[in-house]
Amino acid sequence: MCYAIPAKLVAINDHAGVVDYFGETRNILLDPTEDNVKVGDYVYAQGGILVRKIPTEEAEEILKSWREVFFELKKTDEALAKVDQDKLPPNVLSILQKINLRKSLKKEEMLALFDGINEPNELKVLYEVANSVRQREHGNASCVHGIIEFSNYCHNSCHYCGIRCERDIPRYRMTPDEILAIAKNAVDKYGFKAIVLQSAEDFYYDEKTLINIVKEVKRLGVLVFISIGDRSKETYENLYKAGAKAALIRFETSNEKIFRTLRPNTQLQDRIDLIKHIKNIGYVLATGFIIGFPSETNSDIVNNILLTRYLGPDMYSFGPLIPSHGTPLENAASPTKDHVLKTIALSRFVDSNANILVTSALETLDKNAKREALLAGANSMMINITPENYKKLYTIYDNRSQTDETCEKSIKDTVDLLYSLGRAPTDIGKIP
Ligand code: 5AD
């Protein structure tokens, strides 16, 4: 995991580099054909990839102001990552002991934790253990990517989604220039180092247009993260060559029957094949599912976690179902907050090194859940930097969090929350 502060390159070996943040080292990937860097240079890295070189003087200035804050934040994070294991039944303790010993859990053990831990004092311990694993693996680094939702036109008809094609709602598409202007503002004004370009499944943007958008955004010196759903494998390959190095694409559910019912004209196996291909191309992969579809069982949720792990992602992205009016699932119930927090904790147990996102769906379910999720194993967030006039039209579900607030407020709230927990945002390099 990379911080949003300048890193010093301390070793280079062809495509691999080692960077240093105040004495902590991380491995990163370089592109020797593009990255004109040498040992001793300062760089920004994101998601394990070098994104930009920084002039030495500028880097040293930034690091000077960060030094004290960096170590203060770490102390707070460490103090919050303590576990009180006395309050658990012996069978649960033995499973958690395996986690502490870095042994992998069997599906039955995951299910035993999911089904068996429901009392508040037991849940508290479960989340504490997950938080301590998060702290052990990631220290206080927390990704905070900026996300631009550039189109809400969709050719799909997913039963749960508020922007499915059948819905008669106001639609918008940003022009490539608008997208670029928003990205540039996010980089120049707020210091974002990674930008997620998300849209509904909208073929209006053909491959050539997407390639141009990616190239322009990459030129800002950021990690370009795409989230555009079902496209051909060739398109994903060509977008990678154009400079998109991370991709977010969920499989939605591992339950074949639920998938078939809720996503007409699409196949689970096709989706999985595409995700595997995206991973093989070399993308930093974010994938995951929705929690709480009707008829879903705890066993399905555990299968969702295991399928995510099998796909080898760098980032887990899952959130609760939030009903959207005007869709076939408008009267469905959302899962409880603890269902989602347990899913976060179990994901942390089975994939200790992964990034786990707190999604806006969880925030929508419960305002305080963001903090609780960060203390239950999660370590990543996305800030919506879509301009308000468009953001309010990206109605994938009702009452979406962050919709009525300015992007400045979302950034401030997120950064304040992270600092209160001793976490350092890894891609907005701002001083508290
Ligand atoms: N509740 C929660 N998440 C939803 N998504 C779409 N509709 C809903 C809903 N009603 C999620 C899907 C999609 C992502 C962009 O939003 O998982 O991949």
Tab-separated table of C-alpha atoms and ligand atoms in Angstrom:
chain	number	residue	atom	x	y	z
A	1	MET	CA	0.000	0.000	0.000
A	2	CYS	CA	1.315	3.412	-0.919
A	3	TYR	CA	0.909	6.667	0.966
A	4	ALA	CA	-0.074	9.939	-0.689
A	5	ILE	CA	3.147	11.471	0.447
A	6	PRO	CA	6.324	11.467	-1.601
A	7	ALA	CA	8.263	8.219	-1.451
A	8	LYS	CA	11.982	7.942	-2.004
A	9	LEU	CA	13.082	5.298	-4.498
A	10	VAL	CA	15.706	3.249	-2.704
A	11	ALA	CA	16.160	0.365	-5.174
A	12	ILE	CA	15.304	-0.407	-8.779
A	13	ASN	CA	15.508	-3.777	-10.470
A	14	ASP	CA	14.017	-3.610	-13.965
A	15	HIS	CA	10.208	-3.490	-13.412
A	16	ALA	CA	10.416	-3.613	-9.623
A	17	GLY	CA	11.234	-0.779	-7.291
A	18	VAL	CA	11.432	-0.291	-3.545
A	19	VAL	CA	10.233	2.972	-2.020
A	20	ASP	CA	10.683	4.379	1.451
A	21	TYR	CA	8.182	6.370	3.557
A	22	PHE	CA	9.862	7.639	6.712
A	23	GLY	CA	11.656	4.315	7.128
A	24	GLU	CA	8.810	2.030	5.967
A	25	THR	CA	9.502	0.330	2.661
A	26	ARG	CA	7.062	-0.841	-0.023
A	27	ASN	CA	7.504	-2.668	-3.316
A	28	ILE	CA	6.182	-0.952	-6.427
A	29	LEU	CA	5.984	-1.669	-10.141
A	30	LEU	CA	7.759	0.543	-12.640
A	31	ASP	CA	7.476	0.800	-16.370
A	32	PRO	CA	11.093	1.229	-17.521
A	33	THR	CA	9.911	2.355	-20.965
A	34	GLU	CA	7.925	5.244	-19.500
A	35	ASP	CA	9.222	6.026	-16.041
A	36	ASN	CA	12.399	8.008	-16.263
A	37	VAL	CA	13.512	7.513	-12.651
A	38	LYS	CA	16.621	6.544	-10.732
A	39	VAL	CA	17.463	5.551	-7.157
A	40	GLY	CA	17.233	8.624	-4.932
A	41	ASP	CA	14.328	10.212	-6.857
A	42	TYR	CA	11.085	11.087	-5.106
A	43	VAL	CA	7.850	9.691	-6.555
A	44	TYR	CA	4.173	9.252	-5.874
A	45	ALA	CA	3.032	5.631	-5.958
A	46	GLN	CA	-0.534	4.310	-5.876
A	47	GLY	CA	-1.840	0.764	-5.614
A	48	GLY	CA	1.724	-0.514	-5.919
A	49	ILE	CA	2.381	1.417	-9.132
A	50	LEU	CA	4.568	4.435	-9.737
A	51	VAL	CA	2.360	7.277	-10.952
A	52	ARG	CA	4.544	10.376	-11.005
A	53	LYS	CA	8.034	11.689	-10.287
A	54	ILE	CA	8.296	14.744	-7.991
A	55	PRO	CA	11.038	17.378	-7.994
A	56	THR	CA	13.336	16.746	-4.982
A	57	GLU	CA	12.885	20.185	-3.434
A	58	GLU	CA	9.099	19.984	-3.600
A	59	ALA	CA	9.132	16.456	-2.123
A	60	GLU	CA	11.407	17.415	0.765
A	61	GLU	CA	9.217	20.400	1.588
A	62	ILE	CA	6.088	18.218	1.727
A	63	LEU	CA	7.820	15.547	3.799
A	64	LYS	CA	9.062	18.110	6.310
A	65	SER	CA	5.504	19.147	7.091
A	66	TRP	CA	4.319	15.533	7.250
A	67	ARG	CA	6.983	13.964	9.449
A	68	GLU	CA	5.448	14.680	12.846
A	69	VAL	CA	1.857	14.108	11.765
A	70	PHE	CA	2.796	10.770	10.219
A	71	PHE	CA	4.127	9.333	13.467
A	72	GLU	CA	1.320	10.825	15.580
A	73	LEU	CA	-1.316	9.174	13.392
A	74	LYS	CA	0.453	5.842	13.645
A	75	LYS	CA	0.415	5.987	17.431
A	76	THR	CA	-3.352	6.592	17.490
A	77	ASP	CA	-3.989	3.730	15.068
A	78	GLU	CA	-1.876	1.320	17.094
A	79	ALA	CA	-3.649	2.256	20.318
A	80	LEU	CA	-7.055	1.569	18.710
A	81	ALA	CA	-6.011	-1.835	17.397
A	82	LYS	CA	-6.150	-3.682	20.724
A	83	VAL	CA	-8.154	-6.843	21.294
A	84	ASP	CA	-9.995	-8.035	24.373
A	85	GLN	CA	-10.543	-11.752	23.775
A	86	ASP	CA	-11.875	-12.794	27.186
A	87	LYS	CA	-15.489	-12.524	26.238
A	88	LEU	CA	-15.766	-15.319	23.709
A	89	PRO	CA	-16.917	-18.937	23.823
A	90	PRO	CA	-13.976	-21.412	23.537
A	91	ASN	CA	-14.912	-22.706	20.049
A	92	VAL	CA	-14.915	-19.176	18.672
A	93	LEU	CA	-11.659	-18.376	20.456
A	94	SER	CA	-9.956	-21.341	18.823
A	95	ILE	CA	-11.010	-20.139	15.359
A	96	LEU	CA	-9.754	-16.633	16.104
A	97	GLN	CA	-6.512	-18.105	17.381
A	98	LYS	CA	-5.984	-19.613	13.920
A	99	ILE	CA	-6.317	-16.130	12.475
A	100	ASN	CA	-3.702	-14.780	14.846
A	101	LEU	CA	-1.415	-17.613	13.769
A	102	ARG	CA	-2.019	-16.645	10.113
A	103	LYS	CA	-3.633	-20.002	9.316
A	104	SER	CA	-6.378	-20.046	6.702
A	105	LEU	CA	-9.976	-20.668	7.717
A	106	LYS	CA	-12.165	-23.421	6.309
A	107	LYS	CA	-15.574	-22.517	4.936
A	108	GLU	CA	-17.268	-24.247	7.925
A	109	GLU	CA	-15.230	-22.118	10.320
A	110	MET	CA	-16.185	-18.928	8.507
A	111	LEU	CA	-19.811	-19.950	8.631
A	112	ALA	CA	-19.523	-20.817	12.324
A	113	LEU	CA	-18.299	-17.262	12.963
A	114	PHE	CA	-21.006	-15.748	10.757
A	115	ASP	CA	-23.851	-17.765	12.265
A	116	GLY	CA	-22.548	-18.037	15.816
A	117	ILE	CA	-21.464	-14.525	16.730
A	118	ASN	CA	-24.437	-12.263	17.318
A	119	GLU	CA	-24.185	-10.856	20.841
A	120	PRO	CA	-22.881	-7.275	20.994
A	121	ASN	CA	-19.910	-8.115	23.253
A	122	GLU	CA	-18.915	-11.016	20.982
A	123	LEU	CA	-19.334	-8.979	17.826
A	124	LYS	CA	-17.114	-6.345	19.394
A	125	VAL	CA	-14.290	-8.873	19.797
A	126	LEU	CA	-14.754	-10.204	16.280
A	127	TYR	CA	-14.369	-6.683	14.879
A	128	GLU	CA	-11.400	-5.953	17.127
A	129	VAL	CA	-9.564	-9.013	15.866
A	130	ALA	CA	-10.261	-7.980	12.264
A	131	ASN	CA	-9.023	-4.474	13.021
A	132	SER	CA	-5.847	-5.817	14.565
A	133	VAL	CA	-5.194	-7.949	11.471
A	134	ARG	CA	-5.770	-4.859	9.312
A	135	GLN	CA	-3.321	-2.909	11.429
A	136	ARG	CA	-0.730	-5.684	11.362
A	137	GLU	CA	-0.850	-5.933	7.560
A	138	HIS	CA	-1.380	-2.343	6.465
A	139	GLY	CA	-0.275	-0.150	9.307
A	140	ASN	CA	-2.356	3.021	9.218
A	141	ALA	CA	-2.502	3.382	5.417
A	142	SER	CA	-6.004	3.869	4.003
A	143	CYS	CA	-6.823	4.377	0.322
A	144	VAL	CA	-9.181	7.229	-0.471
A	145	HIS	CA	-9.839	7.304	-4.184
A	146	GLY	CA	-11.867	10.021	-5.890
A	147	ILE	CA	-14.703	8.699	-8.031
A	148	ILE	CA	-16.317	10.411	-11.020
A	149	GLU	CA	-19.628	8.938	-12.201
A	150	PHE	CA	-19.633	10.026	-15.808
A	151	SER	CA	-22.804	8.439	-17.226
A	152	ASN	CA	-26.025	6.972	-15.809
A	153	TYR	CA	-27.252	5.545	-19.128
A	154	CYS	CA	-27.418	1.761	-18.869
A	155	HIS	CA	-28.341	-0.976	-21.330
A	156	ASN	CA	-28.796	-3.484	-18.513
A	157	SER	CA	-31.870	-4.382	-16.584
A	158	CYS	CA	-30.595	-5.524	-13.166
A	159	HIS	CA	-33.589	-5.971	-10.885
A	160	TYR	CA	-31.941	-4.211	-7.944
A	161	CYS	CA	-30.506	-1.184	-9.687
A	162	GLY	CA	-32.140	2.238	-9.808
A	163	ILE	CA	-30.515	3.195	-13.113
A	164	ARG	CA	-31.604	0.029	-14.974
A	165	CYS	CA	-32.646	0.814	-18.523
A	166	GLU	CA	-36.391	0.457	-17.912
A	167	ARG	CA	-36.493	3.244	-15.376
A	168	ASP	CA	-37.797	6.516	-16.656
A	169	ILE	CA	-35.339	8.861	-14.966
A	170	PRO	CA	-33.308	11.866	-16.108
A	171	ARG	CA	-30.157	10.570	-17.776
A	172	TYR	CA	-26.804	12.288	-18.311
A	173	ARG	CA	-23.526	11.728	-20.066
A	174	MET	CA	-20.456	13.845	-19.427
A	175	THR	CA	-18.332	14.890	-22.363
A	176	PRO	CA	-14.674	13.813	-22.296
A	177	ASP	CA	-13.747	17.454	-21.630
A	178	GLU	CA	-16.051	17.611	-18.616
A	179	ILE	CA	-14.570	14.390	-17.219
A	180	LEU	CA	-11.071	15.710	-17.688
A	181	ALA	CA	-11.883	19.054	-16.054
A	182	ILE	CA	-13.324	17.315	-12.976
A	183	ALA	CA	-10.309	15.001	-12.743
A	184	LYS	CA	-7.900	17.915	-13.132
A	185	ASN	CA	-9.635	19.864	-10.401
A	186	ALA	CA	-9.494	16.821	-8.098
A	187	VAL	CA	-5.768	16.484	-8.688
A	188	ASP	CA	-4.808	20.177	-8.593
A	189	LYS	CA	-7.115	21.366	-5.837
A	190	TYR	CA	-7.412	18.369	-3.529
A	191	GLY	CA	-4.269	16.399	-4.315
A	192	PHE	CA	-5.938	13.138	-5.385
A	193	LYS	CA	-3.453	10.573	-6.687
A	194	ALA	CA	-5.975	8.002	-7.955
A	195	ILE	CA	-9.150	8.681	-9.918
A	196	VAL	CA	-11.941	6.170	-10.490
A	197	LEU	CA	-13.867	6.684	-13.737
A	198	GLN	CA	-17.227	4.990	-13.259
A	199	SER	CA	-20.292	4.715	-15.444
A	200	ALA	CA	-23.305	2.524	-15.939
A	201	GLU	CA	-22.946	0.044	-18.794
A	202	ASP	CA	-23.103	2.591	-21.600
A	203	PHE	CA	-21.718	1.738	-25.042
A	204	TYR	CA	-22.186	5.342	-26.180
A	205	TYR	CA	-18.547	5.705	-25.076
A	206	ASP	CA	-16.825	3.523	-27.618
A	207	GLU	CA	-13.361	2.095	-27.124
A	208	LYS	CA	-11.662	4.957	-28.931
A	209	THR	CA	-13.396	7.576	-26.784
A	210	LEU	CA	-12.551	5.699	-23.586
A	211	ILE	CA	-8.920	5.349	-24.643
A	212	ASN	CA	-8.676	9.105	-25.146
A	213	ILE	CA	-10.280	9.828	-21.775
A	214	VAL	CA	-7.915	7.405	-20.036
A	215	LYS	CA	-4.853	8.872	-21.745
A	216	GLU	CA	-5.819	12.420	-20.804
A	217	VAL	CA	-6.568	11.585	-17.170
A	218	LYS	CA	-3.356	9.573	-16.885
A	219	ARG	CA	-1.434	12.587	-18.100
A	220	LEU	CA	-2.420	14.297	-14.816
A	221	GLY	CA	-0.022	11.878	-13.086
A	222	VAL	CA	-2.555	9.676	-11.290
A	223	LEU	CA	-3.565	6.048	-11.072
A	224	VAL	CA	-6.474	5.681	-13.522
A	225	PHE	CA	-9.046	3.273	-12.133
A	226	ILE	CA	-11.887	2.256	-14.457
A	227	SER	CA	-15.306	0.965	-13.453
A	228	ILE	CA	-17.303	0.551	-16.647
A	229	GLY	CA	-18.744	-2.960	-16.353
A	230	ASP	CA	-19.180	-5.379	-19.170
A	231	ARG	CA	-16.825	-4.607	-22.061
A	232	SER	CA	-14.911	-6.934	-24.349
A	233	LYS	CA	-11.641	-8.428	-23.164
A	234	GLU	CA	-9.909	-6.554	-26.007
A	235	THR	CA	-11.299	-3.248	-24.790
A	236	TYR	CA	-9.933	-3.914	-21.300
A	237	GLU	CA	-6.559	-4.826	-22.877
A	238	ASN	CA	-6.498	-1.645	-24.951
A	239	LEU	CA	-7.516	0.542	-22.024
A	240	TYR	CA	-4.687	-0.983	-20.007
A	241	LYS	CA	-2.248	-0.127	-22.782
A	242	ALA	CA	-3.690	3.399	-22.805
A	243	GLY	CA	-2.798	3.794	-19.136
A	244	ALA	CA	-5.709	2.512	-17.016
A	245	LYS	CA	-3.972	0.338	-14.449
A	246	ALA	CA	-6.799	-0.498	-12.036
A	247	ALA	CA	-10.321	-1.816	-12.629
A	248	LEU	CA	-13.377	-2.225	-10.425
A	249	ILE	CA	-15.913	-4.812	-11.535
A	250	ARG	CA	-18.167	-6.795	-9.225
A	251	PHE	CA	-19.595	-10.251	-9.895
A	252	GLU	CA	-22.589	-9.176	-7.698
A	253	THR	CA	-23.383	-12.657	-6.319
A	254	SER	CA	-21.801	-16.100	-6.447
A	255	ASN	CA	-25.230	-17.720	-6.280
A	256	GLU	CA	-25.982	-18.756	-9.838
A	257	LYS	CA	-29.748	-18.877	-9.309
A	258	ILE	CA	-29.912	-15.402	-7.749
A	259	PHE	CA	-27.655	-14.034	-10.487
A	260	ARG	CA	-29.873	-15.495	-13.226
A	261	THR	CA	-33.027	-14.087	-11.639
A	262	LEU	CA	-31.714	-10.599	-10.983
A	263	ARG	CA	-29.503	-9.955	-14.020
A	264	PRO	CA	-31.482	-10.852	-17.161
A	265	ASN	CA	-29.452	-11.618	-20.288
A	266	THR	CA	-26.168	-11.932	-18.429
A	267	GLN	CA	-24.297	-14.998	-17.172
A	268	LEU	CA	-22.360	-15.380	-13.957
A	269	GLN	CA	-19.688	-17.459	-15.677
A	270	ASP	CA	-19.123	-14.756	-18.340
A	271	ARG	CA	-18.704	-12.167	-15.624
A	272	ILE	CA	-16.219	-14.343	-13.732
A	273	ASP	CA	-14.260	-15.055	-16.932
A	274	LEU	CA	-14.057	-11.337	-17.665
A	275	ILE	CA	-12.874	-10.542	-14.131
A	276	LYS	CA	-10.193	-13.251	-14.383
A	277	HIS	CA	-9.091	-11.825	-17.712
A	278	ILE	CA	-8.883	-8.318	-16.265
A	279	LYS	CA	-6.677	-9.673	-13.485
A	280	ASN	CA	-4.477	-11.517	-16.006
A	281	ILE	CA	-3.969	-8.377	-18.060
A	282	GLY	CA	-2.249	-6.943	-15.018
A	283	TYR	CA	-4.864	-4.545	-13.650
A	284	VAL	CA	-4.988	-3.750	-9.944
A	285	LEU	CA	-8.325	-5.517	-9.412
A	286	ALA	CA	-11.247	-4.509	-7.214
A	287	THR	CA	-14.185	-6.891	-7.139
A	288	GLY	CA	-16.984	-8.081	-4.902
A	289	PHE	CA	-20.711	-8.418	-4.446
A	290	ILE	CA	-23.932	-7.110	-2.967
A	291	ILE	CA	-25.011	-8.401	0.458
A	292	GLY	CA	-28.637	-9.180	1.188
A	293	PHE	CA	-30.412	-10.233	-1.989
A	294	PRO	CA	-33.771	-11.902	-1.267
A	295	SER	CA	-33.332	-15.610	-0.444
A	296	GLU	CA	-29.587	-15.184	0.143
A	297	THR	CA	-28.207	-17.224	3.050
A	298	ASN	CA	-25.165	-16.726	5.270
A	299	SER	CA	-23.586	-19.586	3.351
A	300	ASP	CA	-24.031	-17.553	0.122
A	301	ILE	CA	-22.261	-14.597	1.744
A	302	VAL	CA	-19.362	-16.811	2.783
A	303	ASN	CA	-19.259	-18.167	-0.794
A	304	ASN	CA	-19.183	-14.566	-2.044
A	305	ILE	CA	-16.167	-13.841	0.143
A	306	LEU	CA	-14.440	-17.022	-1.038
A	307	LEU	CA	-15.152	-16.275	-4.708
A	308	THR	CA	-13.741	-12.793	-4.239
A	309	ARG	CA	-10.590	-14.233	-2.721
A	310	TYR	CA	-10.314	-16.817	-5.516
A	311	LEU	CA	-10.320	-13.973	-8.061
A	312	GLY	CA	-7.186	-12.578	-6.408
A	313	PRO	CA	-8.222	-8.945	-6.007
A	314	ASP	CA	-6.192	-6.126	-4.531
A	315	MET	CA	-9.409	-4.619	-3.221
A	316	TYR	CA	-12.716	-6.048	-1.948
A	317	SER	CA	-15.780	-3.994	-2.850
A	318	PHE	CA	-19.103	-5.055	-1.381
A	319	GLY	CA	-22.034	-3.343	0.226
A	320	PRO	CA	-25.581	-3.972	1.407
A	321	LEU	CA	-28.557	-4.042	-0.910
A	322	ILE	CA	-30.408	-0.753	-0.600
A	323	PRO	CA	-33.841	-0.924	-2.222
A	324	SER	CA	-34.435	1.458	-5.064
A	325	HIS	CA	-38.015	2.553	-5.773
A	326	GLY	CA	-39.314	1.756	-9.234
A	327	THR	CA	-37.316	-1.492	-9.438
A	328	PRO	CA	-38.477	-5.105	-8.960
A	329	LEU	CA	-36.631	-5.149	-5.605
A	330	GLU	CA	-38.155	-1.907	-4.309
A	331	ASN	CA	-39.748	-3.690	-1.356
A	332	ALA	CA	-36.787	-5.900	-0.493
A	333	ALA	CA	-35.199	-5.555	2.949
A	334	SER	CA	-31.628	-4.417	3.486
A	335	PRO	CA	-29.352	-6.642	5.562
A	336	THR	CA	-28.416	-5.438	9.035
A	337	LYS	CA	-25.336	-3.352	9.663
A	338	ASP	CA	-23.771	-6.243	11.575
A	339	HIS	CA	-24.257	-8.503	8.566
A	340	VAL	CA	-22.087	-6.132	6.586
A	341	LEU	CA	-19.535	-5.613	9.373
A	342	LYS	CA	-19.228	-9.388	9.808
A	343	THR	CA	-18.631	-9.698	6.065
A	344	ILE	CA	-15.863	-7.121	6.347
A	345	ALA	CA	-14.290	-8.905	9.313
A	346	LEU	CA	-14.420	-12.323	7.625
A	347	SER	CA	-12.972	-10.907	4.408
A	348	ARG	CA	-10.113	-9.469	6.442
A	349	PHE	CA	-9.547	-12.887	8.053
A	350	VAL	CA	-9.388	-14.766	4.756
A	351	ASP	CA	-7.399	-12.147	2.847
A	352	SER	CA	-5.407	-10.264	5.415
A	353	ASN	CA	-3.388	-8.301	2.898
A	354	ALA	CA	-6.238	-7.031	0.699
A	355	ASN	CA	-7.742	-3.574	0.735
A	356	ILE	CA	-11.357	-3.615	1.867
A	357	LEU	CA	-13.623	-0.757	0.860
A	358	VAL	CA	-16.256	0.931	2.963
A	359	THR	CA	-18.875	1.565	0.294
A	360	SER	CA	-21.412	4.364	0.167
A	361	ALA	CA	-24.191	1.734	0.337
A	362	LEU	CA	-23.036	0.882	3.871
A	363	GLU	CA	-22.907	4.561	4.734
A	364	THR	CA	-26.445	4.888	3.372
A	365	LEU	CA	-27.608	1.993	5.548
A	366	ASP	CA	-26.227	3.630	8.693
A	367	LYS	CA	-24.494	6.967	9.076
A	368	ASN	CA	-22.062	5.735	11.741
A	369	ALA	CA	-21.187	2.578	9.898
A	370	LYS	CA	-18.231	4.103	8.112
A	371	ARG	CA	-16.314	4.471	11.341
A	372	GLU	CA	-17.389	1.051	12.580
A	373	ALA	CA	-16.357	-0.555	9.292
A	374	LEU	CA	-12.914	1.034	9.500
A	375	LEU	CA	-12.640	-0.512	12.970
A	376	ALA	CA	-13.833	-3.937	11.742
A	377	GLY	CA	-11.166	-4.593	9.134
A	378	ALA	CA	-11.882	-2.102	6.338
A	379	ASN	CA	-9.190	0.300	5.167
A	380	SER	CA	-10.378	1.962	1.943
A	381	MET	CA	-12.924	4.529	0.870
A	382	MET	CA	-14.075	6.345	-2.188
A	383	ILE	CA	-15.038	9.988	-2.203
A	384	ASN	CA	-17.600	11.010	-4.742
A	385	ILE	CA	-16.198	13.944	-6.706
A	386	THR	CA	-18.988	13.991	-9.306
A	387	PRO	CA	-20.455	17.518	-9.547
A	388	GLU	CA	-23.707	17.788	-7.589
A	389	ASN	CA	-25.993	18.303	-10.607
A	390	TYR	CA	-24.916	14.896	-11.971
A	391	LYS	CA	-24.372	13.104	-8.666
A	392	LYS	CA	-28.029	13.407	-7.730
A	393	LEU	CA	-28.962	11.629	-10.982
A	394	TYR	CA	-26.744	8.601	-10.341
A	395	THR	CA	-29.560	6.975	-8.406
A	396	ILE	CA	-28.450	3.343	-8.192
A	397	TYR	CA	-30.462	3.201	-4.943
A	398	ASP	CA	-32.531	5.568	-2.793
A	399	ASN	CA	-31.103	8.217	-0.427
A	400	ARG	CA	-27.519	7.553	-1.454
A	401	SER	CA	-25.046	9.007	1.034
A	402	GLN	CA	-22.868	11.981	0.019
A	403	THR	CA	-25.460	12.908	-2.656
A	404	ASP	CA	-26.563	16.174	-1.090
A	405	GLU	CA	-23.180	17.350	0.029
A	406	THR	CA	-20.435	19.165	-1.784
A	407	CYS	CA	-17.327	17.289	-2.677
A	408	GLU	CA	-15.377	19.567	-0.282
A	409	LYS	CA	-17.595	18.399	2.571
A	410	SER	CA	-17.206	14.713	1.640
A	411	ILE	CA	-13.436	15.138	1.568
A	412	LYS	CA	-13.345	17.007	4.860
A	413	ASP	CA	-15.598	14.490	6.643
A	414	THR	CA	-13.583	11.559	5.329
A	415	VAL	CA	-10.216	13.049	6.188
A	416	ASP	CA	-11.446	14.100	9.669
A	417	LEU	CA	-12.740	10.593	10.282
A	418	LEU	CA	-9.502	8.996	9.128
A	419	TYR	CA	-7.371	11.280	11.259
A	420	SER	CA	-9.568	10.655	14.305
A	421	LEU	CA	-8.729	6.958	13.865
A	422	GLY	CA	-5.040	7.599	13.265
A	423	ARG	CA	-5.221	6.632	9.608
A	424	ALA	CA	-3.270	8.292	6.842
A	425	PRO	CA	-5.212	8.750	3.596
A	426	THR	CA	-3.052	7.134	0.959
A	427	ASP	CA	-4.118	9.228	-1.953
A	428	ILE	CA	-4.979	12.671	-0.755
A	429	GLY	CA	-1.790	14.192	0.442
A	430	LYS	CA	-3.171	16.857	2.732
A	431	ILE	CA	-2.076	17.878	6.169
A	432	PRO	CA	-4.765	17.658	8.876
B	1	5AD	N1	-28.104	-1.537	-3.594
B	1	5AD	C1	-26.785	-1.666	-3.391
B	1	5AD	N2	-25.864	-1.663	-4.364
B	1	5AD	C2	-26.318	-1.531	-5.628
B	1	5AD	N3	-25.658	-1.498	-6.809
B	1	5AD	C3	-26.571	-1.338	-7.792
B	1	5AD	N4	-27.810	-1.265	-7.271
B	1	5AD	C4	-27.678	-1.386	-5.934
B	1	5AD	C5	-28.593	-1.391	-4.848
B	1	5AD	N5	-29.913	-1.258	-5.037
B	1	5AD	C6	-24.210	-1.667	-6.915
B	1	5AD	C7	-23.836	-2.804	-7.854
B	1	5AD	C8	-23.010	-2.157	-8.912
B	1	5AD	C9	-22.510	-0.904	-8.223
B	1	5AD	C10	-22.111	0.220	-9.104
B	1	5AD	O1	-23.623	-0.517	-7.441
B	1	5AD	O2	-23.058	-3.760	-7.144
B	1	5AD	O3	-21.954	-2.987	-9.339
